[in-house]
XYZ file of C-alpha atoms in Angstrom:
562
model
C -0.032 -0.058 0.094
C 1.239 3.537 -0.896
C 0.830 6.349 1.369
C 0.966 10.122 1.120
C -1.653 11.187 -1.426
C -2.486 14.924 -1.951
C -5.740 16.520 -1.394
C -6.762 19.818 -2.640
C -7.696 22.279 0.387
C -7.784 26.128 1.122
C -6.970 27.276 -2.362
C -9.389 30.272 -2.990
C -9.259 33.827 -2.211
C -6.436 34.223 -4.811
C -5.976 36.911 -7.169
C -5.541 35.036 -10.267
C -4.847 37.015 -13.512
C -6.718 35.729 -16.632
C -4.503 33.548 -18.500
C -4.064 34.651 -22.221
C -5.363 32.475 -24.971
C -2.504 30.268 -26.223
C -0.370 30.617 -23.002
C 1.960 27.661 -22.769
C 0.257 24.934 -20.813
C 3.589 24.521 -18.692
C 3.250 28.037 -17.416
C -0.467 27.447 -16.598
C 0.043 24.432 -14.703
C 2.966 25.996 -12.800
C 0.802 28.958 -11.859
C -1.687 26.602 -10.609
C 0.625 24.686 -8.388
C 2.297 27.814 -7.106
C -1.361 29.144 -6.166
C -1.875 25.697 -4.486
C 1.175 26.031 -2.379
C 0.518 29.358 -1.275
C -2.815 28.458 0.264
C -2.391 24.960 1.133
C 0.559 24.707 3.144
C 0.088 21.027 4.222
C 0.181 19.862 0.650
C 3.120 22.003 -0.059
C 4.906 20.437 2.810
C 4.036 16.919 1.553
C 5.164 17.902 -1.863
C 8.557 18.973 -0.333
C 7.935 22.826 -0.527
C 9.202 23.509 2.961
C 9.244 27.235 2.633
C 5.345 27.189 3.307
C 6.074 25.235 6.681
C 5.152 27.896 8.910
C 1.660 28.673 7.408
C -1.553 27.178 8.945
C -4.958 26.407 7.652
C -7.839 25.009 9.364
C -10.594 22.373 8.324
C -13.492 25.016 8.551
C -16.495 25.814 6.593
C -14.898 28.933 5.268
C -11.861 27.068 4.003
C -14.075 24.547 2.188
C -16.073 27.450 0.638
C -12.678 28.677 -0.783
C -11.789 25.118 -2.101
C -15.225 25.118 -3.878
C -14.682 28.634 -5.462
C -11.042 27.903 -6.457
C -11.606 24.286 -8.005
C -14.768 25.493 -10.067
C -12.716 28.314 -11.401
C -9.600 26.292 -12.287
C -11.678 23.367 -13.634
C -13.245 25.834 -16.154
C -9.871 27.052 -17.019
C -8.356 23.823 -17.749
C -11.566 22.570 -19.578
C -11.392 25.666 -21.905
C -7.812 24.945 -22.877
C -7.848 23.017 -26.141
C -6.111 19.501 -26.142
C -5.019 19.474 -29.770
C -2.003 21.834 -29.574
C -0.587 20.152 -26.496
C 2.121 17.429 -26.315
C 1.394 13.987 -25.222
C 2.666 14.682 -21.611
C 0.648 17.980 -21.525
C -2.545 16.284 -22.600
C -2.122 13.747 -19.732
C -1.452 16.587 -17.333
C -4.466 18.346 -18.526
C -6.746 15.288 -18.188
C -5.219 14.513 -14.676
C -5.832 18.061 -13.389
C -9.500 18.013 -14.822
C -10.057 14.687 -13.130
C -8.399 16.041 -9.933
C -10.499 19.135 -9.728
C -13.675 17.191 -10.577
C -12.967 14.729 -7.870
C -12.260 17.374 -5.335
C -15.555 19.002 -5.932
C -17.530 15.706 -5.673
C -15.735 14.816 -2.596
C -16.460 18.233 -1.154
C -20.134 18.492 -1.937
C -21.368 14.818 -2.426
C -19.113 12.520 -0.550
C -18.667 14.920 2.417
C -16.364 12.663 4.254
C -15.037 15.657 6.091
C -18.310 15.580 8.015
C -18.741 11.938 8.859
C -14.947 10.590 9.080
C -13.232 12.189 12.042
C -10.012 10.528 11.227
C -9.829 12.903 8.291
C -8.870 15.594 10.768
C -5.391 14.382 11.913
C -2.703 17.053 11.908
C 0.229 14.720 12.709
C 1.776 13.889 9.375
C 3.036 17.410 8.564
C 4.130 18.039 11.991
C 6.096 14.738 11.938
C 7.477 15.521 8.357
C 8.660 18.961 9.407
C 10.314 17.716 12.590
C 12.140 14.706 11.116
C 13.106 15.857 7.627
C 16.551 17.460 7.500
C 15.600 20.140 4.983
C 17.046 22.953 7.404
C 18.753 22.925 10.844
C 16.655 21.836 13.646
C 16.264 25.485 15.102
C 14.836 26.559 11.674
C 12.538 23.720 11.667
C 11.357 24.325 15.133
C 10.644 27.982 14.294
C 8.327 26.771 11.498
C 6.495 24.418 13.809
C 5.775 26.898 16.522
C 2.766 28.680 14.707
C 1.520 25.084 13.760
C 1.497 23.816 17.243
C -0.106 27.052 18.514
C -2.835 26.694 15.954
C -3.820 23.210 16.995
C -6.527 24.188 19.477
C -8.231 26.217 16.716
C -7.608 23.329 14.352
C -9.533 20.907 16.549
C -12.305 23.405 17.103
C -12.838 23.647 13.370
C -12.731 19.797 13.073
C -15.324 19.396 15.834
C -17.563 21.895 14.237
C -17.297 20.037 10.801
C -18.439 16.786 12.234
C -21.886 15.622 11.695
C -23.559 12.112 11.171
C -20.255 10.365 12.043
C -19.731 6.573 11.730
C -18.706 4.562 14.524
C -15.853 2.912 12.787
C -14.209 6.067 11.791
C -14.780 7.743 15.069
C -13.087 4.722 16.717
C -10.101 5.078 14.334
C -9.648 8.787 15.253
C -9.498 7.928 18.876
C -7.146 5.228 18.315
C -4.800 7.536 16.331
C -4.687 10.229 18.907
C -2.079 8.712 21.032
C 0.034 8.804 18.004
C -0.434 12.608 17.653
C 0.522 13.015 21.252
C 3.560 10.991 20.576
C 4.591 13.463 17.715
C 4.124 16.295 20.236
C 6.294 14.645 22.790
C 8.958 13.950 20.294
C 8.757 17.816 19.511
C 9.227 18.581 23.084
C 12.358 16.421 23.234
C 13.810 18.052 20.131
C 12.946 21.627 21.335
C 14.795 20.743 24.595
C 17.724 19.545 22.709
C 17.818 22.844 20.728
C 17.451 24.965 23.792
C 13.883 26.055 22.865
C 12.008 24.103 25.599
C 10.689 27.317 27.214
C 9.112 28.706 23.891
C 7.294 25.418 23.256
C 6.168 24.615 26.846
C 2.778 26.562 26.948
C 1.900 25.844 23.109
C 2.643 22.116 23.541
C 0.556 22.071 26.723
C -2.427 23.824 24.874
C -2.013 21.351 21.980
C -2.079 18.250 24.106
C -5.190 19.763 25.819
C -6.789 20.119 22.379
C -6.096 16.665 21.388
C -7.415 15.177 24.585
C -10.361 17.528 24.281
C -11.122 16.323 20.688
C -11.038 12.686 21.935
C -13.400 13.298 24.676
C -15.659 15.132 22.131
C -15.504 12.110 19.839
C -16.367 9.671 22.627
C -19.575 11.660 23.287
C -20.782 11.635 19.757
C -23.639 9.081 18.736
C -23.003 7.497 15.371
C -25.723 8.555 12.948
C -24.721 6.567 9.706
C -23.216 3.279 8.532
C -19.959 2.884 6.883
C -21.104 1.347 3.692
C -21.136 3.802 0.660
C -24.123 2.108 -1.284
C -24.155 2.153 -5.050
C -25.100 5.716 -5.404
C -21.840 6.798 -3.906
C -19.727 3.832 -4.858
C -19.755 3.971 -8.782
C -18.896 7.677 -8.856
C -16.163 7.321 -6.326
C -14.661 4.343 -8.242
C -14.792 6.541 -11.384
C -12.951 9.417 -9.656
C -10.363 7.438 -7.644
C -9.555 4.566 -10.272
C -10.115 6.357 -13.542
C -10.416 2.916 -15.318
C -11.809 2.083 -18.664
C -14.157 -0.131 -16.607
C -17.013 0.514 -14.113
C -16.826 -0.771 -10.570
C -19.335 -3.303 -11.593
C -17.444 -4.514 -14.651
C -14.109 -4.802 -12.579
C -16.085 -6.739 -9.908
C -17.230 -9.147 -12.439
C -13.739 -9.510 -14.068
C -12.369 -10.116 -10.649
C -14.791 -12.988 -10.272
C -13.588 -14.589 -13.423
C -9.924 -14.124 -12.449
C -10.720 -15.590 -9.051
C -11.777 -18.681 -10.620
C -8.813 -19.130 -12.874
C -6.514 -18.719 -9.694
C -8.230 -21.223 -7.696
C -8.341 -23.765 -10.452
C -4.535 -23.351 -10.722
C -3.925 -23.513 -6.914
C -5.995 -26.710 -6.868
C -3.547 -28.327 -9.209
C -0.616 -27.003 -7.387
C -1.836 -28.047 -3.856
C -2.612 -31.594 -5.089
C 0.824 -31.993 -6.415
C 2.432 -30.902 -3.113
C 0.105 -32.898 -0.952
C 2.028 -36.071 -0.776
C 5.215 -34.270 0.408
C 3.832 -31.682 2.635
C 0.956 -33.656 4.166
C 1.673 -37.310 3.736
C -0.136 -40.431 2.965
C -3.561 -39.036 4.338
C -6.144 -38.963 1.430
C -6.586 -35.399 0.282
C -10.062 -33.867 0.720
C -12.468 -33.570 -2.197
C -13.260 -29.960 -1.309
C -11.207 -27.494 -3.265
C -10.936 -25.077 -0.430
C -10.107 -27.601 2.078
C -7.314 -29.125 -0.135
C -5.607 -25.856 -0.814
C -6.024 -24.530 2.714
C -4.525 -27.687 4.326
C -1.425 -27.431 2.263
C -1.067 -23.775 2.682
C -1.611 -24.025 6.433
C 1.086 -26.618 6.856
C 3.751 -24.656 4.651
C 2.967 -21.427 6.791
C 4.596 -22.864 9.626
C 7.837 -21.809 8.186
C 8.208 -18.142 9.043
C 10.651 -15.614 10.581
C 10.889 -15.278 14.354
C 8.560 -12.629 15.661
C 11.349 -10.319 17.030
C 13.197 -10.683 13.585
C 10.255 -9.410 11.453
C 11.300 -5.911 10.774
C 14.870 -6.717 10.486
C 14.111 -9.769 8.037
C 12.138 -7.270 5.757
C 15.236 -4.822 5.938
C 17.524 -7.722 5.142
C 15.613 -8.804 1.931
C 15.804 -5.430 0.039
C 19.311 -5.671 -1.357
C 18.538 -9.193 -2.439
C 15.528 -8.003 -4.550
C 17.632 -5.291 -5.919
C 20.288 -7.802 -7.063
C 17.767 -9.976 -8.560
C 16.156 -7.065 -10.705
C 19.604 -6.015 -11.996
C 20.975 -9.531 -12.637
C 17.895 -10.358 -14.589
C 17.755 -7.008 -16.463
C 14.065 -6.274 -15.715
C 14.156 -2.763 -14.893
C 16.749 0.045 -14.328
C 17.245 1.093 -10.631
C 18.604 4.108 -9.012
C 20.330 2.759 -5.956
C 21.352 6.310 -4.854
C 17.880 6.891 -3.907
C 17.657 5.924 -0.212
C 14.895 3.539 0.982
C 14.678 3.411 4.756
C 12.854 0.359 6.400
C 11.186 1.678 9.675
C 8.561 0.948 12.187
C 5.259 2.552 11.179
C 4.796 5.860 13.037
C 2.274 5.452 15.796
C -0.210 8.053 14.312
C -0.321 6.111 11.069
C -1.147 2.686 12.615
C -4.556 1.128 12.349
C -5.187 0.723 8.642
C -2.364 -1.048 6.771
C 0.567 -3.119 8.285
C 3.048 -2.270 5.637
C 3.208 0.785 3.297
C 5.648 3.020 1.335
C 5.878 6.643 2.229
C 7.663 8.545 -0.649
C 9.193 11.987 -0.644
C 7.573 14.895 -2.090
C 7.829 15.751 -5.726
C 10.090 18.844 -5.133
C 12.616 16.856 -2.838
C 13.052 13.366 -4.592
C 16.551 13.278 -2.836
C 14.884 12.504 0.550
C 14.443 9.177 1.969
C 11.601 7.026 0.964
C 10.196 5.061 3.901
C 9.057 1.492 4.085
C 6.754 1.553 7.105
C 6.436 -1.714 8.816
C 4.122 -2.150 11.723
C 6.121 -4.417 14.389
C 4.379 -7.300 16.273
C 5.411 -6.085 19.627
C 2.049 -5.199 20.908
C 0.314 -8.446 19.991
C -0.487 -11.504 21.999
C 1.598 -14.646 21.116
C -1.513 -16.031 19.433
C -1.972 -12.817 17.327
C 1.742 -12.687 16.476
C 1.871 -16.258 15.375
C -1.357 -15.502 13.006
C 0.430 -12.703 11.496
C 3.545 -14.583 11.010
C 1.886 -17.519 9.376
C 0.151 -14.985 7.011
C 3.525 -13.492 6.073
C 5.395 -16.765 6.015
C 8.820 -17.480 4.445
C 7.362 -17.080 0.980
C 4.699 -14.422 1.283
C 7.156 -12.113 3.225
C 9.200 -12.035 0.043
C 6.264 -11.146 -2.129
C 5.091 -8.474 0.110
C 8.736 -6.870 -0.254
C 8.277 -7.135 -3.872
C 5.012 -5.289 -3.868
C 6.120 -2.721 -1.526
C 9.751 -2.039 -2.316
C 11.368 -3.712 -5.410
C 10.416 -3.760 -8.192
C 7.003 -2.411 -6.684
C 6.136 0.757 -5.104
C 9.525 1.997 -4.361
C 10.985 1.391 -7.737
C 8.068 2.829 -9.475
C 7.867 6.025 -7.465
C 11.599 6.707 -8.189
C 10.921 6.440 -11.775
C 7.884 8.679 -11.372
C 9.982 11.348 -9.894
C 12.220 11.459 -12.854
C 9.252 12.227 -15.006
C 9.496 16.102 -15.990
C 5.711 16.512 -14.966
C 5.165 17.390 -11.382
C 1.516 17.008 -12.071
C 1.732 13.244 -12.394
C 3.903 12.981 -9.431
C 1.699 15.221 -7.080
C -1.786 13.882 -8.330
C -1.021 10.443 -9.555
C -3.408 7.640 -10.047
C -3.564 5.193 -7.287
C -4.718 2.293 -9.383
C -1.674 2.805 -11.646
C 0.706 2.689 -8.531
C -1.054 -0.297 -6.860
C -1.407 -2.006 -10.125
C 2.192 -1.628 -10.828
C 3.047 -3.252 -7.649
C 0.938 -6.156 -8.260
C 2.261 -6.485 -11.800
C 5.800 -6.346 -10.390
C 4.929 -9.560 -8.341
C 4.196 -11.308 -11.483
C 7.204 -9.954 -13.420
C 9.390 -11.420 -10.610
C 7.600 -14.803 -10.641
C 7.842 -14.928 -14.361
C 11.652 -14.308 -14.161
C 11.988 -17.235 -12.045
C 12.315 -15.546 -8.617
C 12.119 -18.135 -5.806
C 11.299 -20.734 -8.242
C 9.723 -23.646 -6.300
C 6.349 -25.430 -6.067
C 5.914 -23.897 -2.636
C 6.610 -20.279 -3.920
C 4.136 -20.934 -6.987
C 1.450 -21.934 -4.610
C 2.024 -19.153 -2.184
C 2.284 -16.561 -5.108
C -1.252 -17.901 -6.112
C -2.398 -17.131 -2.676
C -0.994 -13.549 -2.555
C -2.471 -12.879 -6.037
C -5.846 -14.165 -4.990
C -5.484 -11.613 -2.225
C -5.488 -8.859 -4.721
C -8.391 -10.311 -6.613
C -10.390 -10.815 -3.423
C -9.857 -7.279 -2.413
C -11.928 -6.187 -5.259
C -14.675 -8.774 -4.810
C -14.673 -7.832 -0.863
C -14.994 -4.168 -1.406
C -17.694 -4.213 -3.986
C -19.581 -6.896 -2.025
C -19.361 -4.889 1.144
C -20.077 -1.384 0.048
C -22.687 -2.116 -2.784
C -24.080 -5.610 -2.099
C -24.225 -5.346 1.715
C -22.047 -8.330 2.494
C -22.245 -9.294 6.146
C -19.147 -9.610 8.257
C -19.382 -13.276 8.647
C -19.618 -13.769 4.955
C -16.651 -11.386 4.397
C -14.709 -13.446 6.989
C -15.655 -16.694 5.167
C -14.568 -15.255 1.898
C -11.214 -14.198 3.173
C -10.415 -17.159 5.568
C -11.841 -20.183 3.864
C -11.954 -18.993 0.297
C -8.920 -17.043 0.046
C -6.748 -18.875 2.889
C -5.954 -16.023 4.938
C -5.282 -16.189 8.638
C -8.113 -15.109 11.138
C -6.115 -12.157 12.165
C -5.306 -11.088 8.672
C -8.985 -11.411 7.637
C -10.149 -9.424 10.634
C -7.775 -6.614 9.825
C -9.104 -6.591 6.170
C -12.598 -6.558 7.568
C -11.585 -3.506 9.539
C -9.887 -1.993 6.465
C -13.015 -2.359 4.281
C -15.075 -0.569 6.922
C -12.527 2.381 6.876
C -11.970 2.585 3.335
C -13.751 2.194 0.164
C -12.924 1.702 -3.509
C -9.095 1.700 -2.564
C -8.974 -2.105 -2.191
C -9.978 -2.394 -5.744
C -7.058 -0.445 -7.270
C -4.702 -3.370 -6.995
C -6.620 -5.579 -9.400
C -7.890 -2.895 -11.636
C -4.670 -1.344 -12.191
C -2.920 -4.800 -12.436
C -5.471 -6.095 -14.991
C -5.074 -3.196 -17.179
C -1.369 -3.195 -17.045
C -1.049 -6.908 -17.884
C -3.799 -6.641 -20.582
C -1.601 -3.742 -22.200
C 1.599 -5.831 -22.107
C 0.008 -8.920 -23.701
C -1.401 -6.801 -26.459
C 1.912 -5.175 -27.112
C 3.723 -8.513 -26.783
C 2.220 -9.628 -30.253
C 4.076 -6.998 -31.989
C 7.533 -7.640 -33.581
C 10.499 -6.628 -31.623
C 8.689 -6.573 -28.208
C 11.224 -6.211 -25.439
C 10.068 -6.714 -21.793
C 12.398 -4.224 -20.120
C 11.849 -1.668 -22.865
C 8.072 -2.043 -22.086
C 8.687 -1.646 -18.377
C 10.974 1.561 -18.962
C 8.442 2.971 -21.283
C 5.403 2.407 -19.160
C 7.129 4.023 -16.145
C 8.410 6.786 -18.117
C 4.874 8.238 -18.173
C 4.708 8.824 -14.442
C 1.672 8.231 -12.287
C -0.855 8.717 -15.099
C -3.962 6.425 -15.200
C -3.114 3.125 -17.053
C -5.943 3.958 -19.711
C -4.118 7.126 -20.604
C -0.675 5.307 -20.730
C -2.190 2.594 -22.811
C -3.735 4.882 -25.315
C -0.343 6.533 -25.984
C 1.752 3.107 -26.043
C -0.756 1.522 -28.364
C -0.374 4.429 -30.957
C 3.211 3.467 -31.730
């Protein structure tokens, strides 16, 4: 799972001169971005524009009105711009910006998640980024942080005033993440003391802590007024805005059902072949799910020790780099640092592993591979997680998150001259590439063994099942018991993994479909191009990634022209 996506906020109230007809698109998009950074300091900081670090915005009704005015104005500007004179990259950027602004307006006025999801109002990420990114000496960073800390009481008042008709699940998530926000403030107090600024931060930090605790108390007193399910009226437009696929949500769901059957049939054959060596002379069960599940369950006993979980992930990264290099699958830039770290507390509660990439303006900064350790789990819970991420699956997880998955793709994306694609990239393309990267490695012979083949089938089934689960829960009203049966019995996930996925599908919507949707479109494009004379796999990979984080349908349209 890839983290750090950018949301348009606080962008109106600008004095924007009319753009002359025929003005170069590059100048127009740069003007848009500079306007964005001036009035959206959180997005600016996430993008690496740290000169905006000291500016503060609040999640208020006035702010949302400024967003509305700004987005409508810029949407009209980009829609009026004729596409014909633009280059390929510019046309893509124009399409991405139009889609972005349309999505922002829909989220603001139709989805209205800011009103029912308290976890939307979490100020920790920019605070942590500013505190721990060495873009300037620590005293300079602390100076920029002081107004942000001082504004936290007003921030939480605005957040509280914005909330209405909250869901129980998202309210619980916000409460769960609050100690992580306090942890960032504690870290700031320590760093301020190191820099001799403890006195300047004492009162603002005390008021900020009180604001966090007050917000939690307010949330605990709220009565949930709506369910977490989107329903078909919201799901299909959200799928259209978020995924930007050539297919609808329903069509993607139906394709996933077909792929699921193909994967299960293959896994049944593989499990039957492994049964004598893994299980023994016991007659195999006739039920397909029981057969596959028994073999996977036995193989899953092989896993890393609990205390070695994060260290083992860290150790596998150079091995994956070497495989990609030795098999000439894709160029890499080993000068771009990747840091495996424990997931910050304020980010925990949704995904166990994720990539956190640097902003588009600071590609030289570290990319973090966030891994949630198993320290806080009971022995039974830890064993369940370790069996899920067993010897083989843990390698595939690292392929997906790191190399040649998210980390490699995002390094390539930051090379693209277009900041638009880096800033407002398509999540389905990003997640789809990571899933495609798994297949790329398996096809190249990585970890070749019957056990790895079966476990890859299980992992790939996970991406497919994500789509089935998400659509079934949010549109077809799938119950918890049926969801857990789908995940545990029919997709061979451990009980703990399945319950975490059930939690995730309650807290998110559509995002779980991005894996299979993006992958299926990338794979279909590759297979279509493979029929052409002179097809070269590495060249395909390089060319595909050269377009940056554009929707797959836009990339496919360009690559199929040649």
